[in-house]
């Protein structure tokens, strides 16, 4: 009775049988492998004899001898220099001849090209004895194209209790990267495979080899789904490695890129092989666009770390040649991005594949886009900010063209005013000589709509509700609602589980701040409590003492918990997130000064935009750092720089794998929280974790911010256009303007009237607003007017119908709102900062949390208009009550026996420490620094004495560095000054 072969050899046989019988491969003979040149000599000579017999004969390659050896040396040298990918694509020159080594995908209808492609020999060889020095060593499998190796395999089988991890270890431990077959560029990829998972590596480096998952993903996470028809990993040989699919990867994805260090000038080569989700999304998009034609919108939700830059570059390159009904589908591909690296990657990618430098242009100035279109550039790259300016310059002759618009990190701004300008510039327009106001209104309304002669491909990791509604796939529900979801998703969950990014919430530590503020005036004035509390929080957190205290905690933590543990092999960097430029500069000085006091060899860098007045002088990031702003990203990678202190800059779109730790002192929520903390998540070798110390936000807010984006994000329902009817009716009810005024202003504006022709109409409306509405009415009207503009600007791009009345009202309100005076509002908290002083400040690390996220799709609510409302009533309280409430909220530690503990801290500890003989001698006979050393030793002895009676206090002293530092500073301050007299200020709680 024949039994199932569950061994590793059985898996090997299964793969080979599939490739030979189903995919049309040839099974190679391991004896044909030439170890000296790393080629299957029999298959190589067979291919040359079939396709280029004259060249084979004239060069004398057909017979064994010096000429064949000379050719093989030449071939080996070219592969070593260019890599097997480039040699297969471009062939080699040898003597007088050009030798083709591969024939690419034929264009439809080209029979000769089809015959040539059929002549390619795809072969698979089992148990390949690859080593020149150890002839018994063998690989499980190797794939060759025309005798040149392109992929190797190590196979394992879970049924024999070995997994893909063992295959990875075998590559790292047993496959010497000096062997010719394993040298850089010699193969496209090395696969580690078992019956559940696939991993890949493009550059074997022994123990430093970095294997990445090459899996489909399952339940928005890592791994592969169960396969009812076979092994979970058979997609590798049944889908990816078919002749046509492998050729597609060779022609359109795989490449060797050269990266240059701008400082040293050194060049580093890196080989790229697409990940599964990158291949899948580009192929799905190309197939759908070819089938559906122009005018579709696609939302691609790909997590940070998904390789969006390469996905966009590969898509842009292949959209150029996409054809439908015998013609190019798109005349031009326009890529909108804010990332310089993407611009470079696209140009480098196209250069590799197309070998035509004229294909790509970067539109930086007004008129560039028009010039590039005239010059026939197929891919044009620009930025979000420059796009509207550039589009204004496009002439009518290009409005009939078809476009693919690729948007990097698409957000809702793409559906607003910028999109309207883009659409009007790229869309077809009428050629009427005499346009009426109605014609112009219709043109504007059409301009707001998504173009019918363009396809939109929007990439983002964190789609907003507007983004989902504009670009997402509509999905009608049984209850009548319409959800929207991405066309393709690669989730944060999968990226984390696959190790492409790290989980930044795994070691999240909030820091509690405790302050006590004191009155400095004898009377007890009244203030608006709500506004006063906000001012007090800002005052405390920006106080020099607080900044210094937090800076010390950050620097100490970085040295003691990050550097001492050699995070990222001792190369870890930290980012400090601040609430504004003033705060960033304060932190820069505090961190720099404390690093100097610690005699640390490291320095901080500060990053903010523009010029700022600080300390009576104008400063910029360049004057503070001592080098140009353009060098910040390079310098933070080099010592002595370890801290990057930022005010808004570098919180989005900044990829620096050396960032390990983040110190947050700024309010964060929603997408801003996700984008900011995600600066830490970039993976790299020897980076195993991250750490967040948050002085401002609590873990619940951070958890709620991340949950919608952990798996696929969907929109729960569409925006209700009736909100515009409601807003319009509410605005008309205030009778600030009439329909005649709207019509007249719009007519004058569209006919190009001078500014002084518009103001009389607007000023009359402002007079009505001021005279006829009370303060609440003014607040409500202005809020609803702004809300109408926002809502219409969004809905106009996606509604299937147009409404001229809304368009006119939108134009009118855009002029009116800026002229409406803000309601006079007395600041009833004014002067509170003059009446208080900082009595004490300390911070305390709370428990480090691993913030878990709900394992389900995140749903966002549809866009809401908001707006309107009433002026809030002032909540007047006495200064003493405000301070009491503030101190109660921010200044308490819960003790089981609070009064007793306070007495111990205030009296017993100072008395005992002050009476310590060694400490007394140091105060009398030494300097302050040595006295502090003896004080700390004395305090440690006193705390051990208190262990049995006050366990809670001793535990806090031992476990909490912040409390230990505060207690030490406080007791030393009292005892050193008073030389042993007890008593501590009411800072103790």
mmCIF file of C-alpha atoms in Angstrom, residues 530-540 827 829-833:
data_model
loop_
_atom_site.group_PDB
_atom_site.id
_atom_site.type_symbol
_atom_site.label_atom_id
_atom_site.label_comp_id
_atom_site.label_asym_id
_atom_site.label_seq_id
_atom_site.Cartn_x
_atom_site.Cartn_y
_atom_site.Cartn_z
ATOM 1 C CA UNK A 530 -13.020 77.025 31.741
ATOM 2 C CA UNK A 531 -10.728 79.476 29.993
ATOM 3 C CA UNK A 532 -8.655 79.920 33.136
ATOM 4 C CA UNK A 533 -7.947 76.191 33.398
ATOM 5 C CA UNK A 534 -6.705 76.059 29.802
ATOM 6 C CA UNK A 535 -4.416 79.020 30.450
ATOM 7 C CA UNK A 536 -3.138 77.445 33.651
ATOM 8 C CA UNK A 537 -2.334 74.164 31.859
ATOM 9 C CA UNK A 538 -0.435 76.035 29.123
ATOM 10 C CA UNK A 539 1.341 78.126 31.764
ATOM 11 C CA UNK A 540 2.441 75.112 33.770
ATOM 12 C CA UNK A 827 -11.769 87.486 27.933
ATOM 13 C CA UNK A 829 -9.858 84.953 32.336
ATOM 14 C CA UNK A 830 -7.531 87.850 31.483
ATOM 15 C CA UNK A 831 -4.996 88.584 34.195
ATOM 16 C CA UNK A 832 -5.092 85.196 35.924
ATOM 17 C CA UNK A 833 -1.460 84.434 35.075
#
